[in-house]
């Protein structure tokens, strides 16, 4: 018997208390059976509309209460309320059971297999220049040099003048510059530093300011990017790294320079490496030199990398010029020092026989991933 039939039958049994009580029981039974076959949330909602909704047989009973004789009303009303509460409770219980079953099913079906090996995260790597820069700094740190960072945007004063390059000095021509602010600054334009040497002045001024009467000794490494207004070719880039070294103190001589740089070359290129110094000129050092290491490609025999000379030039160096010491706040009558500058990219090119400097900033993974 469907619920529709029940409703019709109930109407036929007008106002008969016993009949109505029995109808309520029957109606409850039919509803509970129907509830048991509801398997989804949607089926549950349909069930609720059918059996507890406004037009459900049960609600029709409530509506019909008024037509019963007064004495019969309480018993039928109570029974109708009991059935309603029972159906609602059954509905909730069924709903919980369906939700629990859905949860169990999803846990079962969407189970994560924790025994599967994870996907390995792809590791990036440091740029070869950074790797070489760190290698150089690690060696210098072992040798007692502290890292001192200096700015990339400089004034003409620091980049040139305080380093003993007077305005219009021909040595400036070796370092064509990116001037970024000249308006109203004809004497002292702003530029991107062309070398790390201006860091020498900043560092000396910093250390001498700590104790102007007795400035402390200095042993520092100044790493960083430099920029030159160059035609970009296989041999020259418009940006590159340098590492500058500076030692200032009392009684420092050219022997200290040679000993320190020779030791550096051994730590960098191997204990057996041979080195030589050749005279050169830089405005901020006197005397000045270039340092070569024996070509590690041909072992000094002469090859295309060393241009048949057997030697590779790796850095420029010299005794800090008295004017530069003075500009840094160190009295040249009492203090002396040595300095050098070298290029990590150039070292890498020599080590790995890289024949084109443009690879470094070309962002070609085929190149970068080899390091
Ligand atoms: N600043 C020079 C350049 O960029 C390199 C250099 C040479 C630095 C001699 C020094 C030095 O400190 O003593 O070419």
PDB file of N, CA, C and O in Angstrom, residues 65-101:
ATOM      1  N   UNK A  65      -7.441  16.806  12.696  1.00  0.00           N
ATOM      2  CA  UNK A  65      -7.732  16.711  14.131  1.00  0.00           C
ATOM      3  C   UNK A  65      -8.970  17.519  14.533  1.00  0.00           C
ATOM      4  O   UNK A  65      -9.809  17.087  15.315  1.00  0.00           O
ATOM      5  N   UNK A  66      -9.056  18.725  13.935  1.00  0.00           N
ATOM      6  CA  UNK A  66     -10.143  19.641  14.287  1.00  0.00           C
ATOM      7  C   UNK A  66     -11.524  19.064  13.985  1.00  0.00           C
ATOM      8  O   UNK A  66     -12.506  19.438  14.625  1.00  0.00           O
ATOM      9  N   UNK A  67     -11.538  18.141  13.044  1.00  0.00           N
ATOM     10  CA  UNK A  67     -12.842  17.592  12.666  1.00  0.00           C
ATOM     11  C   UNK A  67     -13.250  16.432  13.575  1.00  0.00           C
ATOM     12  O   UNK A  67     -14.373  15.928  13.506  1.00  0.00           O
ATOM     13  N   UNK A  68     -12.359  15.995  14.456  1.00  0.00           N
ATOM     14  CA  UNK A  68     -12.691  14.886  15.358  1.00  0.00           C
ATOM     15  C   UNK A  68     -13.541  15.383  16.519  1.00  0.00           C
ATOM     16  O   UNK A  68     -13.418  16.542  16.919  1.00  0.00           O
ATOM     17  N   UNK A  69     -14.315  14.522  17.042  1.00  0.00           N
ATOM     18  CA  UNK A  69     -15.031  14.888  18.279  1.00  0.00           C
ATOM     19  C   UNK A  69     -13.997  15.218  19.361  1.00  0.00           C
ATOM     20  O   UNK A  69     -12.923  14.610  19.403  1.00  0.00           O
ATOM     21  N   UNK A  70     -14.347  16.156  20.221  1.00  0.00           N
ATOM     22  CA  UNK A  70     -13.421  16.684  21.222  1.00  0.00           C
ATOM     23  C   UNK A  70     -12.716  15.582  22.020  1.00  0.00           C
ATOM     24  O   UNK A  70     -11.505  15.622  22.223  1.00  0.00           O
ATOM     25  N   UNK A  71     -13.478  14.582  22.485  1.00  0.00           N
ATOM     26  CA  UNK A  71     -12.904  13.559  23.369  1.00  0.00           C
ATOM     27  C   UNK A  71     -11.854  12.725  22.639  1.00  0.00           C
ATOM     28  O   UNK A  71     -10.971  12.158  23.247  1.00  0.00           O
ATOM     29  N   UNK A  72     -12.024  12.641  21.335  1.00  0.00           N
ATOM     30  CA  UNK A  72     -11.089  11.774  20.605  1.00  0.00           C
ATOM     31  C   UNK A  72      -9.785  12.485  20.261  1.00  0.00           C
ATOM     32  O   UNK A  72      -8.771  11.874  19.935  1.00  0.00           O
ATOM     33  N   UNK A  73      -9.839  13.775  20.325  1.00  0.00           N
ATOM     34  CA  UNK A  73      -8.666  14.516  19.837  1.00  0.00           C
ATOM     35  C   UNK A  73      -7.361  14.213  20.571  1.00  0.00           C
ATOM     36  O   UNK A  73      -6.323  13.991  19.939  1.00  0.00           O
ATOM     37  N   UNK A  74      -7.346  14.226  21.951  1.00  0.00           N
ATOM     38  CA  UNK A  74      -6.046  14.067  22.640  1.00  0.00           C
ATOM     39  C   UNK A  74      -5.332  12.785  22.247  1.00  0.00           C
ATOM     40  O   UNK A  74      -4.144  12.825  21.930  1.00  0.00           O
ATOM     41  N   UNK A  75      -6.032  11.680  22.239  1.00  0.00           N
ATOM     42  CA  UNK A  75      -5.367  10.399  21.947  1.00  0.00           C
ATOM     43  C   UNK A  75      -4.788  10.391  20.544  1.00  0.00           C
ATOM     44  O   UNK A  75      -3.621  10.032  20.334  1.00  0.00           O
ATOM     45  N   UNK A  76      -5.587  10.859  19.580  1.00  0.00           N
ATOM     46  CA  UNK A  76      -5.087  10.864  18.196  1.00  0.00           C
ATOM     47  C   UNK A  76      -3.935  11.861  18.052  1.00  0.00           C
ATOM     48  O   UNK A  76      -2.894  11.574  17.433  1.00  0.00           O
ATOM     49  N   UNK A  77      -4.123  13.059  18.711  1.00  0.00           N
ATOM     50  CA  UNK A  77      -3.064  14.084  18.634  1.00  0.00           C
ATOM     51  C   UNK A  77      -1.752  13.570  19.201  1.00  0.00           C
ATOM     52  O   UNK A  77      -0.683  13.750  18.609  1.00  0.00           O
ATOM     53  N   UNK A  78      -1.853  12.903  20.386  1.00  0.00           N
ATOM     54  CA  UNK A  78      -0.634  12.386  21.005  1.00  0.00           C
ATOM     55  C   UNK A  78       0.058  11.373  20.099  1.00  0.00           C
ATOM     56  O   UNK A  78       1.279  11.393  19.903  1.00  0.00           O
ATOM     57  N   UNK A  79      -0.771  10.501  19.556  1.00  0.00           N
ATOM     58  CA  UNK A  79      -0.205   9.453  18.707  1.00  0.00           C
ATOM     59  C   UNK A  79       0.433  10.070  17.471  1.00  0.00           C
ATOM     60  O   UNK A  79       1.525   9.677  17.053  1.00  0.00           O
ATOM     61  N   UNK A  80      -0.228  11.082  16.905  1.00  0.00           N
ATOM     62  CA  UNK A  80       0.322  11.732  15.720  1.00  0.00           C
ATOM     63  C   UNK A  80       1.667  12.380  16.063  1.00  0.00           C
ATOM     64  O   UNK A  80       2.653  12.270  15.315  1.00  0.00           O
ATOM     65  N   UNK A  81       1.756  13.020  17.240  1.00  0.00           N
ATOM     66  CA  UNK A  81       3.016  13.631  17.658  1.00  0.00           C
ATOM     67  C   UNK A  81       4.102  12.578  17.856  1.00  0.00           C
ATOM     68  O   UNK A  81       5.264  12.795  17.512  1.00  0.00           O
ATOM     69  N   UNK A  82       3.702  11.429  18.428  1.00  0.00           N
ATOM     70  CA  UNK A  82       4.692  10.375  18.654  1.00  0.00           C
ATOM     71  C   UNK A  82       5.243   9.871  17.320  1.00  0.00           C
ATOM     72  O   UNK A  82       6.450   9.717  17.143  1.00  0.00           O
ATOM     73  N   UNK A  83       4.324   9.681  16.365  1.00  0.00           N
ATOM     74  CA  UNK A  83       4.762   9.201  15.050  1.00  0.00           C
ATOM     75  C   UNK A  83       5.692  10.236  14.401  1.00  0.00           C
ATOM     76  O   UNK A  83       6.744   9.907  13.842  1.00  0.00           O
ATOM     77  N   UNK A  84       5.313  11.490  14.537  1.00  0.00           N
ATOM     78  CA  UNK A  84       6.136  12.539  13.918  1.00  0.00           C
ATOM     79  C   UNK A  84       7.547  12.509  14.518  1.00  0.00           C
ATOM     80  O   UNK A  84       8.554  12.519  13.793  1.00  0.00           O
ATOM     81  N   UNK A  85       7.618  12.432  15.876  1.00  0.00           N
ATOM     82  CA  UNK A  85       8.928  12.411  16.525  1.00  0.00           C
ATOM     83  C   UNK A  85       9.703  11.178  16.104  1.00  0.00           C
ATOM     84  O   UNK A  85      10.920  11.243  15.843  1.00  0.00           O
ATOM     85  N   UNK A  86       9.001  10.051  16.011  1.00  0.00           N
ATOM     86  CA  UNK A  86       9.684   8.810  15.629  1.00  0.00           C
ATOM     87  C   UNK A  86      10.239   8.920  14.214  1.00  0.00           C
ATOM     88  O   UNK A  86      11.374   8.506  13.940  1.00  0.00           O
ATOM     89  N   UNK A  87       9.455   9.505  13.286  1.00  0.00           N
ATOM     90  CA  UNK A  87       9.924   9.630  11.906  1.00  0.00           C
ATOM     91  C   UNK A  87      11.121  10.578  11.827  1.00  0.00           C
ATOM     92  O   UNK A  87      12.087  10.338  11.104  1.00  0.00           O
ATOM     93  N   UNK A  88      11.027  11.675  12.609  1.00  0.00           N
ATOM     94  CA  UNK A  88      12.150  12.618  12.571  1.00  0.00           C
ATOM     95  C   UNK A  88      13.431  11.984  13.111  1.00  0.00           C
ATOM     96  O   UNK A  88      14.507  12.143  12.536  1.00  0.00           O
ATOM     97  N   UNK A  89      13.276  11.227  14.204  1.00  0.00           N
ATOM     98  CA  UNK A  89      14.454  10.576  14.779  1.00  0.00           C
ATOM     99  C   UNK A  89      15.024   9.556  13.794  1.00  0.00           C
ATOM    100  O   UNK A  89      16.248   9.459  13.602  1.00  0.00           O
ATOM    101  N   UNK A  90      14.140   8.820  13.156  1.00  0.00           N
ATOM    102  CA  UNK A  90      14.591   7.820  12.195  1.00  0.00           C
ATOM    103  C   UNK A  90      15.302   8.493  11.032  1.00  0.00           C
ATOM    104  O   UNK A  90      16.320   8.002  10.519  1.00  0.00           O
ATOM    105  N   UNK A  91      14.746   9.638  10.629  1.00  0.00           N
ATOM    106  CA  UNK A  91      15.357  10.384   9.527  1.00  0.00           C
ATOM    107  C   UNK A  91      16.800  10.768   9.886  1.00  0.00           C
ATOM    108  O   UNK A  91      17.738  10.554   9.122  1.00  0.00           O
ATOM    109  N   UNK A  92      16.987  11.340  11.096  1.00  0.00           N
ATOM    110  CA  UNK A  92      18.325  11.762  11.513  1.00  0.00           C
ATOM    111  C   UNK A  92      19.294  10.582  11.576  1.00  0.00           C
ATOM    112  O   UNK A  92      20.442  10.675  11.134  1.00  0.00           O
ATOM    113  N   UNK A  93      18.790   9.489  12.140  1.00  0.00           N
ATOM    114  CA  UNK A  93      19.653   8.318  12.272  1.00  0.00           C
ATOM    115  C   UNK A  93      20.080   7.809  10.900  1.00  0.00           C
ATOM    116  O   UNK A  93      21.242   7.482  10.665  1.00  0.00           O
ATOM    117  N   UNK A  94      19.115   7.804   9.989  1.00  0.00           N
ATOM    118  CA  UNK A  94      19.415   7.313   8.654  1.00  0.00           C
ATOM    119  C   UNK A  94      20.425   8.233   7.958  1.00  0.00           C
ATOM    120  O   UNK A  94      21.340   7.785   7.285  1.00  0.00           O
ATOM    121  N   UNK A  95      20.204   9.529   8.191  1.00  0.00           N
ATOM    122  CA  UNK A  95      21.111  10.489   7.559  1.00  0.00           C
ATOM    123  C   UNK A  95      22.544  10.281   8.059  1.00  0.00           C
ATOM    124  O   UNK A  95      23.493  10.269   7.284  1.00  0.00           O
ATOM    125  N   UNK A  96      22.682  10.101   9.383  1.00  0.00           N
ATOM    126  CA  UNK A  96      24.017   9.881   9.927  1.00  0.00           C
ATOM    127  C   UNK A  96      24.642   8.626   9.349  1.00  0.00           C
ATOM    128  O   UNK A  96      25.824   8.605   9.005  1.00  0.00           O
ATOM    129  N   UNK A  97      23.809   7.583   9.232  1.00  0.00           N
ATOM    130  CA  UNK A  97      24.346   6.321   8.706  1.00  0.00           C
ATOM    131  C   UNK A  97      24.832   6.505   7.267  1.00  0.00           C
ATOM    132  O   UNK A  97      25.893   6.015   6.886  1.00  0.00           O
ATOM    133  N   UNK A  98      24.036   7.269   6.481  1.00  0.00           N
ATOM    134  CA  UNK A  98      24.417   7.478   5.080  1.00  0.00           C
ATOM    135  C   UNK A  98      25.711   8.289   4.995  1.00  0.00           C
ATOM    136  O   UNK A  98      26.618   7.977   4.223  1.00  0.00           O
ATOM    137  N   UNK A  99      25.811   9.320   5.858  1.00  0.00           N
ATOM    138  CA  UNK A  99      27.035  10.139   5.828  1.00  0.00           C
ATOM    139  C   UNK A  99      28.241   9.316   6.253  1.00  0.00           C
ATOM    140  O   UNK A  99      29.326   9.423   5.662  1.00  0.00           O
ATOM    141  N   UNK A 100      28.058   8.497   7.282  1.00  0.00           N
ATOM    142  CA  UNK A 100      29.178   7.676   7.742  1.00  0.00           C
ATOM    143  C   UNK A 100      29.616   6.716   6.644  1.00  0.00           C
ATOM    144  O   UNK A 100      30.808   6.512   6.418  1.00  0.00           O
ATOM    145  N   UNK A 101      28.603   6.159   5.933  1.00  0.00           N
ATOM    146  CA  UNK A 101      28.936   5.216   4.865  1.00  0.00           C
ATOM    147  C   UNK A 101      29.702   5.936   3.748  1.00  0.00           C
ATOM    148  O   UNK A 101      30.684   5.410   3.206  1.00  0.00           O
TER     149      UNK A 101
END
